[in-house]
mmCIF file of C-alpha atoms in Angstrom:
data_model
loop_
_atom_site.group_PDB
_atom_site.id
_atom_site.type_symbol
_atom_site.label_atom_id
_atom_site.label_comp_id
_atom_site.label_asym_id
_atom_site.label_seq_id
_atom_site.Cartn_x
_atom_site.Cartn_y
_atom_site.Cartn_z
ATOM 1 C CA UNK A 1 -10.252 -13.759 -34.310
ATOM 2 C CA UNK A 2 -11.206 -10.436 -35.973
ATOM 3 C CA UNK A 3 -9.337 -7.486 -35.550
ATOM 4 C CA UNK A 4 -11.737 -4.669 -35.656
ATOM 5 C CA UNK A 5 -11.632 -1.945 -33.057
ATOM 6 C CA UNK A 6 -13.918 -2.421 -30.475
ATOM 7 C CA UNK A 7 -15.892 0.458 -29.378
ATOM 8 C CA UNK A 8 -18.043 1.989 -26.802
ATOM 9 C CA UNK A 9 -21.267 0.781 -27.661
ATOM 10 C CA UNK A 10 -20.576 -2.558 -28.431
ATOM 11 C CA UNK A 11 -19.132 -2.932 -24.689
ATOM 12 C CA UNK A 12 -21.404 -1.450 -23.080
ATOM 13 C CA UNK A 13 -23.724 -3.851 -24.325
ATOM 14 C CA UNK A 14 -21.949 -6.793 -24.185
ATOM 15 C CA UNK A 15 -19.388 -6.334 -21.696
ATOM 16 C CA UNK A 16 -20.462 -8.843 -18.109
ATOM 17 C CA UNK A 17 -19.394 -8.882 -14.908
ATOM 18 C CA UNK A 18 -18.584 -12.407 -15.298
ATOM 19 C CA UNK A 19 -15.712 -11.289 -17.591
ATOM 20 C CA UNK A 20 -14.099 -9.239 -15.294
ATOM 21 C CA UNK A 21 -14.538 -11.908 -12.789
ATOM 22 C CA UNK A 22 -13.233 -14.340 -14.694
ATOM 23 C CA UNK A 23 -10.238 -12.199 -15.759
ATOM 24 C CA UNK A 24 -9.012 -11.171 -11.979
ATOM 25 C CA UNK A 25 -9.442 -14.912 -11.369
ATOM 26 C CA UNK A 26 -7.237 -16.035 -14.432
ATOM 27 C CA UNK A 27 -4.181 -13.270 -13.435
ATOM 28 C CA UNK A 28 -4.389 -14.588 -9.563
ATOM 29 C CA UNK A 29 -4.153 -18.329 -10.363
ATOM 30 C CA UNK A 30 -2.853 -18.618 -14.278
ATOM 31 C CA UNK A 31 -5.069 -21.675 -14.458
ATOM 32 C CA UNK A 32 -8.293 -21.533 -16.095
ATOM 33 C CA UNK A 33 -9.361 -24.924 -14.256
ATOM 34 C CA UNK A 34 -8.189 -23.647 -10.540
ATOM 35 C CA UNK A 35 -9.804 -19.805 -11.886
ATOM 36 C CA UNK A 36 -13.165 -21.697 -12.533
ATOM 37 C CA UNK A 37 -13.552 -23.486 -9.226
ATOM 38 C CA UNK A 38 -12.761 -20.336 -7.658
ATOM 39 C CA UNK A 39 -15.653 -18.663 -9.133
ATOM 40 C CA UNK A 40 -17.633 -21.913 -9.074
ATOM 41 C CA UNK A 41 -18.417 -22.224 -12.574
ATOM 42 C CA UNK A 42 -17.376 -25.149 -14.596
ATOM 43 C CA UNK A 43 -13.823 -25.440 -16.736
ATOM 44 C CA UNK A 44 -15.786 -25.363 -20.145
ATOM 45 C CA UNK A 45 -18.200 -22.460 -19.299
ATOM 46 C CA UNK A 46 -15.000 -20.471 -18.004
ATOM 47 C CA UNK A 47 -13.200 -21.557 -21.330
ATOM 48 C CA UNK A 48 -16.303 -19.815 -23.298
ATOM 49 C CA UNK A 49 -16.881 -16.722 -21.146
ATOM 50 C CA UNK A 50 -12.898 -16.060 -22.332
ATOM 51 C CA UNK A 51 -12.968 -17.099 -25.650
ATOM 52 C CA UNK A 52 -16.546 -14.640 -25.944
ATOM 53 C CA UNK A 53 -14.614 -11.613 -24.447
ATOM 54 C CA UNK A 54 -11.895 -12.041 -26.688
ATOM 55 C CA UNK A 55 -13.771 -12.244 -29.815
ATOM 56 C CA UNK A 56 -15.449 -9.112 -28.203
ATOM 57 C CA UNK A 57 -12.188 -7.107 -28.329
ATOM 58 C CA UNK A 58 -10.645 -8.440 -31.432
ATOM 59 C CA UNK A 59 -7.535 -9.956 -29.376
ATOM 60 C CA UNK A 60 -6.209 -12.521 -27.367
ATOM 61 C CA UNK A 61 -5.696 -11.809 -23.304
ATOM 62 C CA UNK A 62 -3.832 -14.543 -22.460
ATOM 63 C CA UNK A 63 -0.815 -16.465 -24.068
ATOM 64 C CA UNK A 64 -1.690 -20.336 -23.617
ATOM 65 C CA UNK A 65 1.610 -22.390 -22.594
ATOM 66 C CA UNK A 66 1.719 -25.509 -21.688
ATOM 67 C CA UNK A 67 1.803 -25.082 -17.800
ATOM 68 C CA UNK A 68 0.133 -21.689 -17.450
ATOM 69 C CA UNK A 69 -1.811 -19.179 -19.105
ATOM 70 C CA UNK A 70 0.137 -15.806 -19.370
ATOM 71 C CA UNK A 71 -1.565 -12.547 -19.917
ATOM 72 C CA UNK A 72 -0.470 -10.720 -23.125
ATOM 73 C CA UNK A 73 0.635 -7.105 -23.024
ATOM 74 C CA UNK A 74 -3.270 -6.108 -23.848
ATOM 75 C CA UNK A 75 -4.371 -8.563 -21.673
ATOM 76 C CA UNK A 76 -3.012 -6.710 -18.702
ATOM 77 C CA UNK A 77 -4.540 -3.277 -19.962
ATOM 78 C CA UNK A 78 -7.954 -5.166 -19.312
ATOM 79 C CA UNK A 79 -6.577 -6.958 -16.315
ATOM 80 C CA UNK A 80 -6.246 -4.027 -14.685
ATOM 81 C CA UNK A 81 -9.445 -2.353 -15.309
ATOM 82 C CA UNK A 82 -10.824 -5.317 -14.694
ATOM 83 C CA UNK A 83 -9.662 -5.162 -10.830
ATOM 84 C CA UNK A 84 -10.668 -1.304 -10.929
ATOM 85 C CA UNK A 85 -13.821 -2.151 -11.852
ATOM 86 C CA UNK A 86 -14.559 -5.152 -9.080
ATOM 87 C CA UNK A 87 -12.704 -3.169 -6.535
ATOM 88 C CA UNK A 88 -15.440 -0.122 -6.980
ATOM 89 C CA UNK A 89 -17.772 -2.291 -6.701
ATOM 90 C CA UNK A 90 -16.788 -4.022 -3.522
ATOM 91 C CA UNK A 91 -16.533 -0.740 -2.021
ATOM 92 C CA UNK A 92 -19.922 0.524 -2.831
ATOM 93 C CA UNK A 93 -21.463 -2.615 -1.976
ATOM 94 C CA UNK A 94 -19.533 -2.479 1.396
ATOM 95 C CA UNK A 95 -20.899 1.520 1.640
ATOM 96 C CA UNK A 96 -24.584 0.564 0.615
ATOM 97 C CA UNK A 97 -25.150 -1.996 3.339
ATOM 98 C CA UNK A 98 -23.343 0.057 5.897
ATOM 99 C CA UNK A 99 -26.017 2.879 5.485
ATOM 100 C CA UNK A 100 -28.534 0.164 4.598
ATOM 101 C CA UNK A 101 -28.430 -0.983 7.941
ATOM 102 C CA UNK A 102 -28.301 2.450 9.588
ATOM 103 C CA UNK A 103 -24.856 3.296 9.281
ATOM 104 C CA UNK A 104 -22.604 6.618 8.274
ATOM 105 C CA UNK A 105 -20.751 5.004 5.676
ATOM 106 C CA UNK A 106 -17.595 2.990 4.791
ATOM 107 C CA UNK A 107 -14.023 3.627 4.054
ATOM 108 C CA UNK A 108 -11.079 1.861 3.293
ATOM 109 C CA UNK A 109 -8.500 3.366 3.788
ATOM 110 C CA UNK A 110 -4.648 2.349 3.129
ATOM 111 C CA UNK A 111 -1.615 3.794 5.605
ATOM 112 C CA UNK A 112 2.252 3.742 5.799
ATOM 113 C CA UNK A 113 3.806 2.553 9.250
ATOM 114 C CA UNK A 114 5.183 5.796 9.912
ATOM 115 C CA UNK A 115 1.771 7.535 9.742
ATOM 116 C CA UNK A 116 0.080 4.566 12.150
ATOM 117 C CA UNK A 117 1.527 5.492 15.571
ATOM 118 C CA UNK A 118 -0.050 9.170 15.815
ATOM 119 C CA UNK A 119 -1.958 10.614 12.967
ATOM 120 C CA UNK A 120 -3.944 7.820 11.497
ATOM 121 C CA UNK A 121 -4.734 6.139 14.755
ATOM 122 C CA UNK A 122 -5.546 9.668 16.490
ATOM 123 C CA UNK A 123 -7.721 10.744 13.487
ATOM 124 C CA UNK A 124 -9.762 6.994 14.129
ATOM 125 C CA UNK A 125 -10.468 7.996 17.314
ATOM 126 C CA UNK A 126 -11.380 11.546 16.824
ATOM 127 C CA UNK A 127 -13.933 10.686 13.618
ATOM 128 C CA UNK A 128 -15.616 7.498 16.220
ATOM 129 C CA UNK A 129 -16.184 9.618 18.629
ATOM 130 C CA UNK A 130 -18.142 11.548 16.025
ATOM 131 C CA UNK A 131 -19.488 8.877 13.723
ATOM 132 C CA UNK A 132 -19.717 5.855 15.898
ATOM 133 C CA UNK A 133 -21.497 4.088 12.502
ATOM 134 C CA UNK A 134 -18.756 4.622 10.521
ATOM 135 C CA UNK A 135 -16.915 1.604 9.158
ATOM 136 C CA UNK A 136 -13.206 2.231 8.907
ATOM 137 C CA UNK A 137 -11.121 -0.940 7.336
ATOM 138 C CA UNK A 138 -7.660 -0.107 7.318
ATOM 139 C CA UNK A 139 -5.053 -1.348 6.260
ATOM 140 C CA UNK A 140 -0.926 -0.989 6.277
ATOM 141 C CA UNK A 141 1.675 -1.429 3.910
ATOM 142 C CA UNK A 142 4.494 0.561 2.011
ATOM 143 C CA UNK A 143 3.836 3.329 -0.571
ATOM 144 C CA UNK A 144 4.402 1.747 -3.370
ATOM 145 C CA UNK A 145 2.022 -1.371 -2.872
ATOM 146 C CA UNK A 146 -0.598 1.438 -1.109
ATOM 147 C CA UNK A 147 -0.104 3.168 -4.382
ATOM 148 C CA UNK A 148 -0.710 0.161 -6.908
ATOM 149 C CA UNK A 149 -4.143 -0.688 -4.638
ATOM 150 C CA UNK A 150 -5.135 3.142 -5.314
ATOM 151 C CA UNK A 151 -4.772 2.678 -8.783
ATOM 152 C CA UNK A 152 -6.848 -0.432 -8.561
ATOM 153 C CA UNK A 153 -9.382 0.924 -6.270
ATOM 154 C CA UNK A 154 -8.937 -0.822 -3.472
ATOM 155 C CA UNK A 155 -9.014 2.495 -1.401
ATOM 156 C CA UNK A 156 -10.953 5.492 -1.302
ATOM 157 C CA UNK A 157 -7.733 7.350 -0.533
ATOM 158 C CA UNK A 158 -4.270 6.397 0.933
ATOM 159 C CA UNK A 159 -1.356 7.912 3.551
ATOM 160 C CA UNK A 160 2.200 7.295 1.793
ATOM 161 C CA UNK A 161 4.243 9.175 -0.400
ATOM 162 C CA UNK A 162 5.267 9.594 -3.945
ATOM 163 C CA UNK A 163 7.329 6.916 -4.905
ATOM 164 C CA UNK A 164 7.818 7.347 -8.372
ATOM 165 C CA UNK A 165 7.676 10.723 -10.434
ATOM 166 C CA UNK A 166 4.492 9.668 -13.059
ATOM 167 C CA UNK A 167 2.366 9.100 -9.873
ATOM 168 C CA UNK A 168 1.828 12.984 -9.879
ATOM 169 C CA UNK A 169 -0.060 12.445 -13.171
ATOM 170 C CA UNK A 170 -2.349 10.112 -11.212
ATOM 171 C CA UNK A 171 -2.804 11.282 -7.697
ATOM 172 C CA UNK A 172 -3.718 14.222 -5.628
ATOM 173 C CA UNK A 173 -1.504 15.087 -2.581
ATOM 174 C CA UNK A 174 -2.128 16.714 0.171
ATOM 175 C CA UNK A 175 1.194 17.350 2.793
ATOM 176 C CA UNK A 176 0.351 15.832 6.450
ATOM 177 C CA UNK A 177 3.484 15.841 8.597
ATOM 178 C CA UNK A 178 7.630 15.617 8.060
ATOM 179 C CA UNK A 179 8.683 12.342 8.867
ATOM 180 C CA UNK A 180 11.920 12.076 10.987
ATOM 181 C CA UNK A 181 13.742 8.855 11.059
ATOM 182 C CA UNK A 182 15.882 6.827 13.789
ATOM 183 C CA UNK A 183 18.035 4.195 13.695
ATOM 184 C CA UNK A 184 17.079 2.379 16.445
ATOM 185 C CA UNK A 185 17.861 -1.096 18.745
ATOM 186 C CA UNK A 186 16.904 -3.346 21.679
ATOM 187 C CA UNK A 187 17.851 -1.314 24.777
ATOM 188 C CA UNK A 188 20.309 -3.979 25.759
ATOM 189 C CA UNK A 189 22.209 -3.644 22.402
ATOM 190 C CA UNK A 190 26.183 -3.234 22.594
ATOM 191 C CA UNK A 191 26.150 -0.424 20.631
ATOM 192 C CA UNK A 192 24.164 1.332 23.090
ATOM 193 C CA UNK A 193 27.484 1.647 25.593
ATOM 194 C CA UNK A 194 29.460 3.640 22.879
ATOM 195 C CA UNK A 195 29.298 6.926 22.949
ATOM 196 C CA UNK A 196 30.167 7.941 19.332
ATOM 197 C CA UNK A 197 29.213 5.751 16.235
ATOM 198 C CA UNK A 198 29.715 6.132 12.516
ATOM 199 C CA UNK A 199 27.799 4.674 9.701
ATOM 200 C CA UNK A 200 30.808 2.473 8.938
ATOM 201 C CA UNK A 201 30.494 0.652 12.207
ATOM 202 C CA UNK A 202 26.662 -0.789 11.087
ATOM 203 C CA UNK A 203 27.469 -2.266 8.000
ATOM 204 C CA UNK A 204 28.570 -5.835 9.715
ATOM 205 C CA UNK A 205 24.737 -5.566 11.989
ATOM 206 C CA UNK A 206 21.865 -7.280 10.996
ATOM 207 C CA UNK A 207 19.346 -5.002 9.938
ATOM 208 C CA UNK A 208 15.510 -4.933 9.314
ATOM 209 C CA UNK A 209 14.370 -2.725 6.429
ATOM 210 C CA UNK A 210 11.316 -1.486 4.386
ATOM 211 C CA UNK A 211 11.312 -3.232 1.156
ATOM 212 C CA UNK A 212 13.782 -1.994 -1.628
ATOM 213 C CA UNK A 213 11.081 0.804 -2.884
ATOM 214 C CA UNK A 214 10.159 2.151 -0.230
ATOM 215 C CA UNK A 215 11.602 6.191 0.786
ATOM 216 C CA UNK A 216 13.229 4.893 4.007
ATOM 217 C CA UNK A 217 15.133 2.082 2.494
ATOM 218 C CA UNK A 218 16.399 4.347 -0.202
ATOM 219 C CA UNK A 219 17.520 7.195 1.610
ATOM 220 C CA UNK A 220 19.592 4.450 3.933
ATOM 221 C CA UNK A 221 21.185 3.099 0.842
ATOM 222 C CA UNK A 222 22.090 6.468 -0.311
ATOM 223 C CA UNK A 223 23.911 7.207 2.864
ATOM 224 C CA UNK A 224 25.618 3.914 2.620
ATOM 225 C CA UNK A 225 26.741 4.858 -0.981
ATOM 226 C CA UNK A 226 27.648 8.331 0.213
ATOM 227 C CA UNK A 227 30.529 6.741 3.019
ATOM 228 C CA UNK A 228 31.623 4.805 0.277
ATOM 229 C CA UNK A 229 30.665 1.701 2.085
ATOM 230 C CA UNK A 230 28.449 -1.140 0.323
ATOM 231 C CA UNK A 231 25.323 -1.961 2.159
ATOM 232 C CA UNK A 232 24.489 -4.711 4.901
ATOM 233 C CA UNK A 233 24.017 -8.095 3.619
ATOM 234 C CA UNK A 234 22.185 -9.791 6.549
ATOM 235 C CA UNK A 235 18.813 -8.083 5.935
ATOM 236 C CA UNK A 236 15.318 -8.893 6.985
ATOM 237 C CA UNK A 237 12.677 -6.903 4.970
ATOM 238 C CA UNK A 238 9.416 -5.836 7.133
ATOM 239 C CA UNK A 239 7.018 -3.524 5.448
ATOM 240 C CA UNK A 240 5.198 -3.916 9.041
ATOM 241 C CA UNK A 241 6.668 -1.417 11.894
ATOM 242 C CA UNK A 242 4.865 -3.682 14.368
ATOM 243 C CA UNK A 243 6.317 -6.845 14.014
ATOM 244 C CA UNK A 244 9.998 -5.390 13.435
ATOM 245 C CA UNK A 245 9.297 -3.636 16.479
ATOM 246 C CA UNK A 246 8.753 -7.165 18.481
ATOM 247 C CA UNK A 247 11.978 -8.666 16.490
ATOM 248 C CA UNK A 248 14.208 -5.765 16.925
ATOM 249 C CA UNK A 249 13.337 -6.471 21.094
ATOM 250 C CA UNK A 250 14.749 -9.777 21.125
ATOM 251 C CA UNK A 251 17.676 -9.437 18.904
ATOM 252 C CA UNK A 252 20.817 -7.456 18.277
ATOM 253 C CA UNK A 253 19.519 -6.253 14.809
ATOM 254 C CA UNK A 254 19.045 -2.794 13.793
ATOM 255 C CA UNK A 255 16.472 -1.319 12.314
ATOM 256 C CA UNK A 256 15.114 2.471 10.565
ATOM 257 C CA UNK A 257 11.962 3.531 12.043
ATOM 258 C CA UNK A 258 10.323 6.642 12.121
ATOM 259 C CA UNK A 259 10.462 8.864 15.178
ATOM 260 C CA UNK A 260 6.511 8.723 16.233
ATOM 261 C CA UNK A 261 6.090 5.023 15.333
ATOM 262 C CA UNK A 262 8.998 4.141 18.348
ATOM 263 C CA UNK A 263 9.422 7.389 20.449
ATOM 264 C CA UNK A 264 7.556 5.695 23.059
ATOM 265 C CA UNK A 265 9.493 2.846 22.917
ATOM 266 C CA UNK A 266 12.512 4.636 23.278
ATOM 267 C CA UNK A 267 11.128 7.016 25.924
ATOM 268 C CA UNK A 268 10.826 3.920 28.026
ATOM 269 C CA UNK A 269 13.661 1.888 27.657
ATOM 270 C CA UNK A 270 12.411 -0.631 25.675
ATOM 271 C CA UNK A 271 14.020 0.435 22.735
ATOM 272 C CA UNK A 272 17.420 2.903 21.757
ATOM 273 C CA UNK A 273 17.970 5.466 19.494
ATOM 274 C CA UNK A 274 21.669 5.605 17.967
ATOM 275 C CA UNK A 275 22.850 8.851 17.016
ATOM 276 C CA UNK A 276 23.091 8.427 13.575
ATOM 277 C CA UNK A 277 22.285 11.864 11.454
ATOM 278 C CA UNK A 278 21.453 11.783 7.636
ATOM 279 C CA UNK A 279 22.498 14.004 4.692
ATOM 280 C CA UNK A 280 18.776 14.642 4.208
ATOM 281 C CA UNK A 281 15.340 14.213 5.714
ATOM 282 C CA UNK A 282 12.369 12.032 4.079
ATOM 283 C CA UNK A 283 9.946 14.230 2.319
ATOM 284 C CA UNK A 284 6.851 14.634 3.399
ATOM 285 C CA UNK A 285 3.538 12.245 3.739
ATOM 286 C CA UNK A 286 0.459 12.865 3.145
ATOM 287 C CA UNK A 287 -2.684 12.127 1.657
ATOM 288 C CA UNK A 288 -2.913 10.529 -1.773
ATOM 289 C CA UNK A 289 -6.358 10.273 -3.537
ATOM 290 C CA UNK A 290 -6.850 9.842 -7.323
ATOM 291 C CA UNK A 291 -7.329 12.834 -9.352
ATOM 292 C CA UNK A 292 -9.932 11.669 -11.601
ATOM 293 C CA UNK A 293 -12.786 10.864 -8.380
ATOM 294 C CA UNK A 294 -14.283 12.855 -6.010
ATOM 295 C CA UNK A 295 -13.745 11.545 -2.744
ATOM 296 C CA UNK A 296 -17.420 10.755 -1.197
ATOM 297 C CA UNK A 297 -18.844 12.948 2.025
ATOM 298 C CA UNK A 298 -17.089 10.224 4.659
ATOM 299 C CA UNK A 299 -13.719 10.269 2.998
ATOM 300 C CA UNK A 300 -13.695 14.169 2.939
ATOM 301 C CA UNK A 301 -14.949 14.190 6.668
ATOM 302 C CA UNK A 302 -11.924 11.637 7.450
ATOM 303 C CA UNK A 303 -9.407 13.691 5.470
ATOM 304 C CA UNK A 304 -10.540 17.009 7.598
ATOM 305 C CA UNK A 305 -9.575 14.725 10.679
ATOM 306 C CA UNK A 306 -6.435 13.446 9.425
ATOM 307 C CA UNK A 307 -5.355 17.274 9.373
ATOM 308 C CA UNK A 308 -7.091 17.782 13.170
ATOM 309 C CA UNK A 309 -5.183 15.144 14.354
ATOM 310 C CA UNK A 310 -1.958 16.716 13.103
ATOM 311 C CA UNK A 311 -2.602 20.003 14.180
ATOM 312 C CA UNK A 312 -3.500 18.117 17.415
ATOM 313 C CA UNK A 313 -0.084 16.174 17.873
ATOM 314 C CA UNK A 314 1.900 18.961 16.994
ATOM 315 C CA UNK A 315 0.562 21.065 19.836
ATOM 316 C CA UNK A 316 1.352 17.964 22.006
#
């Protein structure tokens, strides 16, 4: 395989969509057989597509061991662009047959739990009422896997937070709302009857959490480390706030939620808030979008909402 730099020209003329296709195939499955039924070509025509691209850049992508193909250091650099690439392309596709067919446009959009229960959701309703034709997919997770599908373009734009500090390089951000967080339980929950509780007296609990990178979970394990106490060991991790919601209602576990994701809940009954008080509060969320695209004319509109519906919910 030659080692000459590859340049500009010579991918732009030779570079296929069947590569990339082939290449987010081969880092989902690690198989080139399983890869090539999943984009319905044969095993040897897969095998030749790769072999083709790699003689194109002048290195190998993936390391071939004897029960799966690995991607090399380089490998993942294309990888990666690779899924940037498709993921653009899904999205306009998804935008031109929206408008094709009469619509306003299309958006996917990505959005932490916290943000779900008021701003997000009140925004939806506020843009529909406005552009009935516009396709909204949403979808939730934590920050730090909302940030990774940014990256890859999965989203036109996303409602987290920072979670590392070379994400600044990357994203825009624009502040939304403070988030306040409760430690909350079923509204039958023994702990409920005491009137005073310390940090100390959780530890023993089970708990649901947001995964280890999330902000929540690592502003609870700094107050842990700050009492000088280790942290729970019966843990359940939920990125979801919906489903720990329906777990934490039939159980005795605990669980950190933001304030307007179970307010409600606790406003009823359904739920209780324990007064536990941190050493600090969350930073802010807010709205990431990368810094080297301009968002199109829906996104912006939705964005313009997203702030509405704050200004909205803090009047409430």
């Amino acid at each position: 395989m030659h080692t000459a730099l590859c340049t500009f020209q010579a991918l732009s003329k030779q570079l296929k969509f069947r590569h990339l296709v082939l290449l987010d195939a081969l880092a989902q499955t690690k198989n080139m057989r399983i890869a090539a039924e999943r984009i319905n070509v044969t095993q040897p025509a897969a095998t030749k597509t790769l072999h083709d691209l790699e003689e194109l850049l002048g290195f190998s992508l993936f390391d071939r061991l004897p029960r799966e193909m690995r991607p090399t250091e380089l490998g993942m650099l294309v990888i990666r662009y690779a899924q940037r690439v498709l993921n653009d392309l899904e999205r306009f596709v998804g935008e031109m047959n929206v408008k094709k067919d009469g619509g306003y446009g299309y958006l996917s959009i990505g959005a932490i739990s916290a943000s779900l229960g008021n701003v997000v959701t009140t925004a939806i309703k506020i843009i529909k009422q406005r552009r009935p034709l516009l396709t909204v997919r949403l979808f939730e997770q934590s920050s730090d896997q909302l940030l990774v599908g940014l990256e890859q373009k999965k989203f036109n734009f996303i409602v987290g937070r920072f979670t590392e500090a070379h994400q600044r390089n990357i994203f825009n951000f624009e502040s939304l709302i403070d988030e306040t967080l409760w430690v909350v339980v079923d509204g039958r929950h023994p702990l409920l009857k005491k009137k005073k509780i310390n940090i100390h007296e959780l530890r023993d609990w089970p708990w649901i959490l947001q995964p280890p990178a999330s902000p929540s979970r690592q502003l609870l394990e700094e107050s842990f480390s700050q009492a000088g106490i280790p942290m729970p060991t019966n843990l359940t991790e939920m990125p979801s706030v919906f489903p720990a919601l329906q777990l934490l209602q039939s159980s005795n576990m605990i669980a950190l939620q933001s304030r307007s994701a179970v307010s409600e809940y606790v406003r009823r009954g359904v739920l209780g808030r324990l007064p536990i008080e941190f050493g600090r509060r969350m930073s802010p969320y807010g709205i990431l979008a990368r810094k080297d695209e301009t968002l199109s004319e829906s996104a912006q509109e939705f964005v313009a909402t997203l702030h509405e519906a704050v200004r909205e919910i803090c009047v409430e």
